[in-house]
Short mmCIF file of C-alpha atoms in Angstrom, two decimals:
data_model
loop_
_atom_site.label_atom_id
_atom_site.label_comp_id
_atom_site.label_asym_id
_atom_site.label_seq_id
_atom_site.Cartn_x
_atom_site.Cartn_y
_atom_site.Cartn_z
CA MET A 1 86.46 95.38 105.30
CA SER A 2 89.99 96.18 106.44
CA GLY A 3 92.34 98.00 104.10
CA VAL A 4 93.72 96.28 101.03
CA LYS A 5 97.27 94.99 101.40
CA ILE A 6 100.06 95.82 98.97
CA THR A 7 102.95 93.76 97.62
CA GLU A 8 105.76 95.94 96.25
CA THR A 9 107.51 94.54 93.15
CA ILE A 10 110.40 97.03 92.76
CA LEU A 11 113.06 94.46 93.68
CA ARG A 12 111.83 91.79 91.22
CA ASP A 13 109.09 92.15 88.61
CA ALA A 14 109.34 95.93 88.21
CA HIS A 15 112.96 95.91 87.10
CA GLN A 16 112.51 92.60 85.29
CA SER A 17 109.77 94.23 83.20
CA LEU A 18 111.54 97.52 82.46
CA ILE A 19 115.30 96.89 82.52
CA ALA A 20 115.56 93.13 81.87
CA THR A 21 116.31 92.31 85.53
CA ARG A 22 119.59 94.21 85.56
CA MET A 23 119.32 95.96 88.95
CA LYS A 24 122.28 95.03 91.14
CA THR A 25 122.15 94.16 94.82
CA GLU A 26 124.43 97.11 95.62
CA GLU A 27 121.82 99.43 94.07
CA MET A 28 119.13 97.97 96.33
CA LEU A 29 121.01 98.12 99.63
CA PRO A 30 120.80 101.87 100.42
CA ILE A 31 116.98 101.91 100.30
CA LEU A 32 116.12 98.63 102.02
CA GLU A 33 115.64 100.10 105.49
CA LYS A 34 113.08 102.61 104.19
CA LEU A 35 111.27 99.95 102.15
CA ASP A 36 111.03 97.87 105.31
CA ARG A 37 109.31 100.71 107.21
CA VAL A 38 106.57 101.50 104.67
CA GLY A 39 104.09 98.90 105.89
CA TYR A 40 103.86 96.67 102.84
CA TYR A 41 102.24 93.25 103.14
CA SER A 42 105.25 91.80 101.32
CA LEU A 43 108.10 92.65 98.98
CA GLU A 44 108.65 90.53 95.90
CA VAL A 45 112.43 90.22 95.80
CA TRP A 46 113.44 86.95 94.11
CA GLY A 47 112.51 84.35 91.55
CA GLY A 48 111.30 84.97 88.01
CA ALA A 49 114.32 85.93 85.92
CA THR A 50 116.39 87.34 88.81
CA PHE A 51 118.21 84.06 89.42
CA ASP A 52 119.39 83.64 85.82
CA SER A 53 120.23 87.34 85.51
CA CYS A 54 122.35 87.39 88.69
CA LEU A 55 124.50 84.52 87.46
CA ARG A 56 124.59 85.32 83.76
CA PHE A 57 124.93 89.10 83.63
CA LEU A 58 125.67 90.56 87.07
CA LYS A 59 128.33 88.16 88.38
CA GLU A 60 126.30 87.78 91.58
CA ASP A 61 125.30 84.75 93.61
CA PRO A 62 121.47 84.87 93.74
CA TRP A 63 121.48 82.98 97.03
CA GLU A 64 123.76 85.58 98.61
CA ARG A 65 121.45 88.33 97.34
CA LEU A 66 118.55 86.63 99.09
CA ARG A 67 120.49 86.31 102.35
CA VAL A 68 121.50 89.98 102.24
CA LEU A 69 117.91 91.07 101.62
CA ARG A 70 116.59 88.88 104.43
CA LYS A 71 119.13 90.37 106.83
CA ASN A 72 117.96 93.89 106.00
CA PHE A 73 114.20 93.30 106.14
CA LYS A 74 113.19 93.02 109.77
CA ASN A 75 109.45 93.72 109.44
CA THR A 76 108.33 92.74 105.95
CA LYS A 77 107.62 89.34 104.41
CA LEU A 78 109.74 88.42 101.40
CA GLN A 79 108.13 86.84 98.37
CA MET A 80 109.32 85.05 95.23
CA LEU A 81 107.89 83.76 91.94
CA LEU A 82 108.33 80.08 91.05
CA ARG A 83 107.30 78.36 87.79
CA GLY A 84 106.03 75.20 89.48
CA GLN A 85 107.88 72.11 88.27
CA ASN A 86 109.97 74.45 86.04
CA LEU A 87 111.33 76.23 89.15
CA LEU A 88 113.20 79.25 87.69
CA GLY A 89 114.28 77.50 84.50
CA TYR A 90 112.51 76.55 81.29
CA LYS A 91 111.96 72.80 81.63
CA HIS A 92 110.58 70.37 84.18
CA TYR A 93 112.93 69.29 86.99
CA PRO A 94 112.70 66.07 89.03
CA ASP A 95 110.83 66.18 92.32
CA ASP A 96 114.01 65.89 94.40
CA VAL A 97 115.39 69.07 92.79
CA VAL A 98 112.08 70.91 93.26
CA GLU A 99 111.83 69.90 96.92
CA GLU A 100 115.41 70.88 97.71
CA PHE A 101 115.12 74.20 95.86
CA VAL A 102 111.97 75.18 97.76
CA LYS A 103 113.52 74.11 101.08
CA LYS A 104 116.66 76.18 100.48
CA SER A 105 114.67 79.20 99.27
CA ILE A 106 112.78 79.28 102.57
CA GLU A 107 115.89 78.58 104.64
CA ASN A 108 117.63 81.53 103.00
CA GLY A 109 114.83 83.98 103.70
CA ILE A 110 111.70 83.58 101.55
CA ASP A 111 108.35 83.68 103.37
CA ILE A 112 105.85 83.47 100.50
CA ILE A 113 106.29 81.44 97.30
CA ARG A 114 103.97 82.31 94.42
CA ILE A 115 103.73 79.13 92.35
CA PHE A 116 102.28 79.03 88.84
CA ASP A 117 102.14 76.73 85.84
CA ALA A 118 101.99 78.00 82.26
CA LEU A 119 99.12 75.59 81.47
CA ASN A 120 97.28 75.93 84.80
CA ASP A 121 97.93 72.19 85.15
CA THR A 122 97.74 71.75 88.92
CA ARG A 123 99.72 68.49 88.71
CA ASN A 124 102.73 70.70 87.95
CA LEU A 125 102.13 72.71 91.15
CA ARG A 126 101.65 69.96 93.71
CA THR A 127 105.28 69.10 94.55
CA ALA A 128 106.25 72.77 95.02
CA VAL A 129 103.14 73.48 97.13
CA GLU A 130 103.76 70.50 99.40
CA ALA A 131 107.46 71.34 99.75
CA THR A 132 106.64 74.96 100.63
CA LYS A 133 104.23 73.97 103.38
CA LYS A 134 106.59 71.29 104.70
CA SER A 135 109.32 73.94 105.11
CA GLY A 136 106.96 76.35 106.88
CA GLY A 137 106.46 78.74 103.98
CA HIS A 138 103.28 80.33 102.65
CA ALA A 139 102.23 78.58 99.41
CA GLN A 140 100.45 80.99 97.09
CA THR A 141 99.22 79.33 93.90
CA ALA A 142 98.74 81.56 90.86
CA ILE A 143 96.17 81.28 88.09
CA SER A 144 97.68 82.25 84.72
CA TYR A 145 94.90 84.48 83.36
CA THR A 146 94.03 84.45 79.69
CA VAL A 147 90.99 84.88 77.45
CA SER A 148 89.59 82.27 75.05
CA PRO A 149 86.29 80.56 74.26
CA VAL A 150 86.98 78.11 77.10
CA HIS A 151 88.58 80.42 79.68
CA ASN A 152 85.50 81.78 81.44
CA ILE A 153 84.50 82.68 85.01
CA ASP A 154 83.46 79.09 85.82
CA TYR A 155 86.81 77.75 84.60
CA TYR A 156 88.74 80.07 86.92
CA VAL A 157 86.44 79.52 89.91
CA ASN A 158 86.82 75.75 89.58
CA LEU A 159 90.60 76.18 89.32
CA ALA A 160 90.65 78.31 92.48
CA VAL A 161 88.65 75.70 94.38
CA GLU A 162 91.02 72.96 93.19
CA MET A 163 94.01 75.02 94.34
CA GLU A 164 92.51 75.62 97.80
CA ASN A 165 91.80 71.90 98.13
CA MET A 166 95.42 71.21 97.17
CA GLY A 167 96.56 73.21 100.21
CA ALA A 168 97.17 76.71 98.83
CA ASP A 169 97.39 79.36 101.56
CA SER A 170 96.30 82.11 99.13
CA ILE A 171 95.57 82.50 95.43
CA CYS A 172 96.89 85.05 92.94
CA ILE A 173 95.19 86.01 89.68
CA LYS A 174 98.28 86.44 87.50
CA ASP A 175 97.39 88.72 84.58
CA MET A 176 100.76 88.70 82.79
CA SER A 177 99.45 90.36 79.62
CA GLY A 178 97.42 93.14 81.25
CA ILE A 179 94.19 91.94 79.60
CA LEU A 180 91.94 91.40 82.64
CA LEU A 181 89.16 93.94 82.10
CA PRO A 182 87.80 95.88 85.11
CA TYR A 183 84.23 94.57 85.14
CA VAL A 184 85.35 91.04 84.33
CA ALA A 185 87.75 91.28 87.28
CA GLU A 186 84.91 92.45 89.53
CA GLU A 187 82.75 89.45 88.61
CA LEU A 188 85.69 87.03 88.78
CA ILE A 189 86.72 88.12 92.27
CA LYS A 190 83.14 88.05 93.55
CA GLN A 191 82.57 84.52 92.30
CA ILE A 192 85.93 83.20 93.55
CA LYS A 193 85.42 84.77 96.99
CA LYS A 194 82.05 83.00 97.27
CA GLU A 195 83.69 79.61 96.83
CA ILE A 196 87.04 79.78 98.65
CA HIS A 197 88.11 80.83 102.12
CA ILE A 198 91.68 82.02 101.58
CA PRO A 199 93.02 85.45 100.50
CA VAL A 200 92.97 86.47 96.82
CA GLN A 201 95.73 88.63 95.33
CA ILE A 202 95.70 90.49 91.97
CA HIS A 203 98.81 90.80 89.82
CA SER A 204 98.59 92.72 86.55
CA HIS A 205 100.82 94.63 84.14
CA PHE A 206 100.09 98.14 82.86
CA THR A 207 100.95 97.14 79.28
CA SER A 208 97.48 97.80 77.84
CA GLY A 209 96.73 100.79 80.09
CA ILE A 210 93.79 99.30 82.01
CA ALA A 211 95.39 97.81 85.13
CA ASN A 212 94.56 100.75 87.46
CA GLN A 213 90.85 100.40 86.72
CA THR A 214 91.09 96.62 87.03
CA TYR A 215 92.70 96.97 90.46
CA MET A 216 90.03 99.36 91.72
CA LYS A 217 87.15 97.10 90.65
CA SER A 218 88.98 94.07 92.08
CA ILE A 219 89.46 95.81 95.42
CA GLU A 220 85.79 96.81 95.57
CA ALA A 221 84.85 93.20 94.80
CA GLY A 222 86.91 91.87 97.71
CA ALA A 223 90.50 91.35 96.54
CA ASP A 224 92.73 91.19 99.61
CA ILE A 225 96.12 92.12 98.13
CA ILE A 226 97.38 93.92 95.01
CA ASP A 227 100.84 94.09 93.38
CA THR A 228 102.26 97.56 92.65
CA ALA A 229 105.64 99.05 91.71
CA ILE A 230 107.13 102.30 93.04
CA SER A 231 106.44 104.90 90.33
CA PRO A 232 109.87 105.30 88.63
CA PHE A 233 109.65 101.59 87.79
CA GLY A 234 105.86 101.39 87.57
CA MET A 235 103.46 101.42 84.61
CA GLY A 236 104.55 100.56 81.07
CA THR A 237 105.09 96.81 81.00
CA SER A 238 105.48 96.85 84.80
CA GLN A 239 102.77 97.01 87.49
CA PRO A 240 100.54 99.99 88.35
CA ALA A 241 102.45 102.62 90.32
CA THR A 242 102.36 102.32 94.11
CA GLU A 243 101.99 105.97 95.20
CA PRO A 244 98.98 106.90 93.00
CA MET A 245 97.23 103.66 93.99
CA VAL A 246 97.79 104.35 97.70
CA ALA A 247 96.59 107.94 97.26
CA SER A 248 93.49 106.77 95.36
CA LEU A 249 92.48 104.53 98.25
CA LYS A 250 93.13 107.07 101.03
CA ASN A 251 90.22 107.75 103.41
CA SER A 252 88.26 104.86 101.94
CA PRO A 253 87.38 101.49 103.52
CA TYR A 254 90.24 100.08 101.44
CA ASP A 255 92.98 102.48 102.62
CA PRO A 256 96.17 100.37 102.91
CA GLY A 257 97.57 102.77 105.51
CA LEU A 258 101.08 102.99 104.03
CA ASP A 259 103.49 105.80 104.91
CA MET A 260 103.20 108.17 101.91
CA ASP A 261 106.16 110.33 102.98
CA LEU A 262 108.39 107.27 102.98
CA LEU A 263 107.00 106.20 99.60
CA LEU A 264 107.93 109.60 98.13
CA GLU A 265 111.47 109.34 99.53
CA ILE A 266 111.80 105.86 98.04
CA SER A 267 110.49 107.16 94.73
CA GLU A 268 113.18 109.86 94.63
CA TYR A 269 115.86 107.23 95.21
CA PHE A 270 114.66 105.05 92.34
CA LYS A 271 114.36 108.05 89.99
CA ASP A 272 118.15 108.28 90.09
CA ILE A 273 118.50 104.53 89.47
CA LYS A 274 116.12 104.80 86.53
CA GLU A 275 118.07 107.71 85.05
CA LYS A 276 121.24 105.64 85.15
CA TYR A 277 119.62 102.85 83.13
CA ILE A 278 118.22 105.36 80.64
CA ASN A 279 121.71 106.80 80.16
CA ASP A 280 123.16 103.30 79.80
CA ARG A 281 120.50 102.56 77.15
CA VAL A 282 119.22 99.58 79.11
CA LEU A 283 115.77 101.15 79.57
CA ASP A 284 114.00 101.39 76.20
CA HIS A 285 111.23 104.00 76.00
CA LYS A 286 109.02 101.41 74.24
CA VAL A 287 108.49 99.47 77.47
CA LEU A 288 107.03 102.62 79.05
CA GLU A 289 104.36 103.10 76.40
CA VAL A 290 100.78 101.82 76.53
CA ASN A 291 100.32 99.13 73.88
CA ALA A 292 96.60 98.70 73.23
CA LYS A 293 97.29 95.91 70.71
CA THR A 294 97.72 93.69 73.74
CA LEU A 295 93.94 93.78 74.19
CA LYS A 296 93.36 92.50 70.66
CA TYR A 297 96.07 89.86 70.35
CA GLN A 298 96.55 89.07 74.09
CA VAL A 299 100.30 89.13 73.52
CA PRO A 300 102.37 90.19 76.58
CA GLY A 301 104.82 93.06 76.13
CA GLY A 302 107.87 90.78 76.37
CA MET A 303 106.44 88.48 73.72
CA LEU A 304 105.86 91.44 71.37
CA SER A 305 109.52 92.46 71.61
CA ASN A 306 110.62 88.84 71.02
CA LEU A 307 108.50 88.66 67.86
CA VAL A 308 110.09 91.87 66.59
CA SER A 309 113.59 90.46 67.25
CA GLN A 310 112.82 87.18 65.48
CA LEU A 311 111.38 88.96 62.44
CA LYS A 312 114.33 91.37 62.24
CA ALA A 313 116.71 88.39 62.23
CA GLN A 314 114.73 86.94 59.30
CA GLY A 315 114.61 90.29 57.48
CA ALA A 316 110.83 90.06 57.66
CA LEU A 317 109.77 92.88 59.98
CA ASP A 318 107.17 93.92 57.39
CA ARG A 319 105.28 90.70 58.29
CA PHE A 320 104.76 91.76 61.93
CA GLU A 321 100.99 92.29 61.61
CA ASP A 322 100.67 88.95 59.80
CA VAL A 323 102.44 87.23 62.69
CA LEU A 324 100.19 88.95 65.25
CA GLU A 325 97.17 87.64 63.37
CA GLU A 326 98.69 84.14 63.25
CA VAL A 327 99.27 83.99 67.03
CA PRO A 328 95.57 83.43 67.98
CA LYS A 329 95.28 80.74 65.26
CA VAL A 330 98.31 78.81 66.56
CA ARG A 331 97.06 79.23 70.10
CA GLU A 332 93.70 77.72 69.11
CA ASP A 333 95.48 74.83 67.32
CA LEU A 334 97.46 74.11 70.51
CA GLY A 335 94.45 74.01 72.85
CA TYR A 336 94.40 77.66 74.00
CA PRO A 337 97.48 77.74 76.29
CA PRO A 338 97.95 80.96 78.31
CA LEU A 339 100.67 83.12 76.75
CA VAL A 340 103.19 82.97 79.58
CA THR A 341 106.70 81.44 79.75
CA PRO A 342 107.37 78.97 78.16
CA MET A 343 104.11 78.79 76.14
CA SER A 344 104.41 82.38 74.87
CA GLN A 345 107.79 81.56 73.33
CA MET A 346 106.45 78.39 71.70
CA VAL A 347 103.34 79.99 70.22
CA GLY A 348 105.30 83.06 69.09
CA THR A 349 108.09 81.12 67.38
CA GLN A 350 105.64 78.79 65.64
CA SER A 351 103.66 81.80 64.42
CA VAL A 352 106.82 83.38 62.97
CA PHE A 353 107.73 80.15 61.18
CA ASN A 354 104.22 79.77 59.78
CA VAL A 355 104.23 83.28 58.31
CA VAL A 356 107.84 83.63 57.16
CA LEU A 357 108.02 80.18 55.51
CA GLY A 358 104.68 80.70 53.78
CA GLU A 359 103.35 77.33 54.92
CA ARG A 360 101.79 76.49 58.28
CA TYR A 361 103.77 73.95 60.34
CA LYS A 362 106.41 73.44 57.65
CA MET A 363 108.97 73.83 60.44
CA ILE A 364 108.09 72.91 64.02
CA PRO A 365 110.34 73.61 67.05
CA LYS A 366 111.24 70.68 69.28
CA GLU A 367 109.54 72.40 72.23
CA VAL A 368 106.22 72.58 70.38
CA LYS A 369 106.47 68.88 69.53
CA ASN A 370 107.19 68.03 73.18
CA TYR A 371 104.22 70.14 74.29
CA VAL A 372 101.90 68.30 71.89
CA LYS A 373 103.34 65.00 73.20
CA GLY A 374 102.15 66.00 76.69
CA LEU A 375 105.61 66.61 78.14
CA TYR A 376 104.72 70.05 79.53
CA GLY A 377 101.30 69.14 80.87
CA LYS A 378 97.67 69.10 79.86
CA PRO A 379 96.32 71.63 77.30
CA THR A 380 93.21 73.59 78.30
CA ILE A 381 91.22 71.60 75.72
CA PRO A 382 92.38 68.53 73.77
CA ILE A 383 94.42 69.29 70.66
CA LYS A 384 92.55 68.19 67.52
CA ASP A 385 93.70 64.95 65.91
CA ASP A 386 94.56 66.59 62.58
CA ILE A 387 96.86 69.11 64.31
CA LYS A 388 98.50 66.34 66.36
CA LYS A 389 99.08 64.37 63.17
CA ILE A 390 100.78 67.35 61.50
CA ILE A 391 103.02 68.09 64.50
CA ILE A 392 103.96 64.65 65.90
CA GLY A 393 102.71 62.17 63.32
CA ASN A 394 101.75 58.89 64.99
CA GLU A 395 103.81 59.41 68.16
CA LYS A 396 102.01 58.63 71.40
CA VAL A 397 100.81 61.39 73.71
CA PHE A 398 101.78 61.11 77.39
CA THR A 399 98.79 61.84 79.63
CA GLY A 400 100.41 61.54 83.06
CA ARG A 401 102.21 64.13 85.18
CA PRO A 402 105.29 65.11 83.13
CA ALA A 403 107.67 64.99 86.12
CA ASP A 404 106.82 61.31 86.66
CA LEU A 405 109.06 60.62 83.67
CA LEU A 406 112.08 62.16 85.43
CA GLU A 407 114.54 60.27 87.63
CA PRO A 408 115.99 61.89 90.80
CA GLU A 409 119.23 63.70 89.94
CA LEU A 410 120.53 65.65 92.94
CA ASP A 411 123.26 63.10 93.72
CA THR A 412 124.45 63.08 90.11
CA LEU A 413 124.52 66.88 90.00
CA LYS A 414 126.58 67.02 93.20
CA GLU A 415 129.10 64.60 91.75
CA ASN A 416 129.34 66.60 88.50
CA ILE A 417 130.46 69.80 90.25
CA LYS A 418 132.04 68.56 93.48
CA GLU A 419 135.22 70.56 92.79
CA TYR A 420 133.30 73.85 92.68
CA ILE A 421 130.84 73.45 95.57
CA GLU A 422 131.22 76.13 98.25
CA GLN A 423 127.65 75.89 99.58
CA ASP A 424 124.78 73.40 99.24
CA GLU A 425 122.89 75.91 97.10
CA ASP A 426 125.54 75.73 94.33
CA VAL A 427 124.14 72.35 93.29
CA LEU A 428 120.73 73.96 92.71
CA SER A 429 122.23 76.82 90.70
CA TYR A 430 123.92 74.21 88.52
CA ALA A 431 120.71 72.16 88.22
CA LEU A 432 118.84 75.12 86.78
CA PHE A 433 121.51 76.69 84.55
CA PRO A 434 124.40 74.24 84.13
CA GLN A 435 126.73 76.18 81.81
CA VAL A 436 125.89 79.62 83.21
CA ALA A 437 126.44 78.38 86.78
CA LEU A 438 129.76 76.72 85.85
CA ASP A 439 130.96 79.97 84.26
CA TYR A 440 130.01 81.80 87.44
CA PHE A 441 131.76 79.26 89.70
CA LYS A 442 134.97 79.62 87.68
CA TYR A 443 134.68 83.41 87.84
CA ARG A 444 134.11 83.23 91.62
CA GLU A 445 137.15 81.02 92.06
CA ALA A 446 139.33 83.31 89.97
CA LYS A 447 138.33 86.30 92.11
CA LYS A 448 138.98 84.37 95.32
CA TYR A 449 142.53 83.58 94.27
CA LYS A 450 143.01 87.09 92.86
CA ILE A 451 143.50 85.85 89.33
CA ASP A 452 143.03 88.64 86.80
CA THR A 453 139.38 88.12 85.81
CA ASN A 454 140.06 89.92 82.53
CA LEU A 455 141.89 86.77 81.51
CA LEU A 456 138.56 84.95 81.71
CA ASN A 457 136.84 87.22 79.23
CA GLU A 458 137.66 85.22 76.14
CA GLU A 459 136.57 81.92 77.67
CA PHE A 460 133.59 83.27 79.62
CA LYS A 461 132.01 85.83 77.34
CA THR A 462 128.90 86.05 79.53
CA TYR A 463 131.08 87.69 82.17
CA PRO A 464 132.83 90.73 80.73
CA VAL A 465 134.49 92.80 83.44
#
């Protein structure tokens, strides 16, 4: 076997996990040339929450960030994360928007698009996969990994085969909660590799403290690529740290052959960036701790912090353990969805309501109702009739592909913002985050005409200067 390949997440998932995606492009620029020389398989630089964060908090154009990064990376493939038919937002978008977004992402510099669906419903992946391949990109489909009575090795092997048949160029096991156990990973990779003929990548988070061991067993079982984060932004709720993983594999059949001296220089650079975010109180020490409760409740780190916030707002933080115990029950009621965006938010919020109000399903969020109606996709197993009755009464469940209900809307979107359009990509920014994008366009225009942007603060509170 040749050495395992490594995808570095420092420019996307690492800072999304630890500092809420607040790293600015200007903070990335000085280190890009060294990152490009390390010998990584790819760098994950875009997608996930970076798009929203650029517009909403950093006053940056995410498309311009991508172009700048592409210009500076001469040797390394650039990768992004895409939520299937949800793109980078939190709802399904029509096929014409999905196709145009994928096309523009590749035109602006993305080589590999990792495409996942929160329900592992492959119908929600197909349009993005086909659009990626049509534009000459590498379509990597991701399996959202979870544990339940129905999520077993056979389930994941069958899913991998279905994804390969769909046209995937590689497959990622996406362990967002950090709950994939080492020996389970070994068996899973072995069985998947027997059935498919494309590369397999492992993505995990260090939240529960087991990801290093999981990576090692996965590599020994035949995993082709792993995701790591340079150490100042590694571990905690981020990925396993790059340098220790590279050192652990040195002089083995799996040696990735990366330049360790360069990695150490890069690490020193990001130590200073990390210190800045500690001083600014953006980096909370809690995200750096191992949280073994993840293994019991299968709740991702970000979901845990959301539950705490919701309970604080209700003055019910003393019910935290009760809510954690309610989460698996709600998840079972809803057909065992993986706890990843947006399903983690739905299950978490419903669990809080059930506990705080003292009656299960007394209050039901609109999103949960839409999920039960089939508007997000197909649950892992059918939702029981009595639960459906409680949540949606006698309303009919849609069993088709959710996006088939959506009309094309690119032309309408263009018309809505024609006065603000400076590039084709602006229409896509508006499609995903209408109000946030409009605020940004107005801010951009004010800067262009040298209007005092402080005057915008009252109207555009998302953009304090």
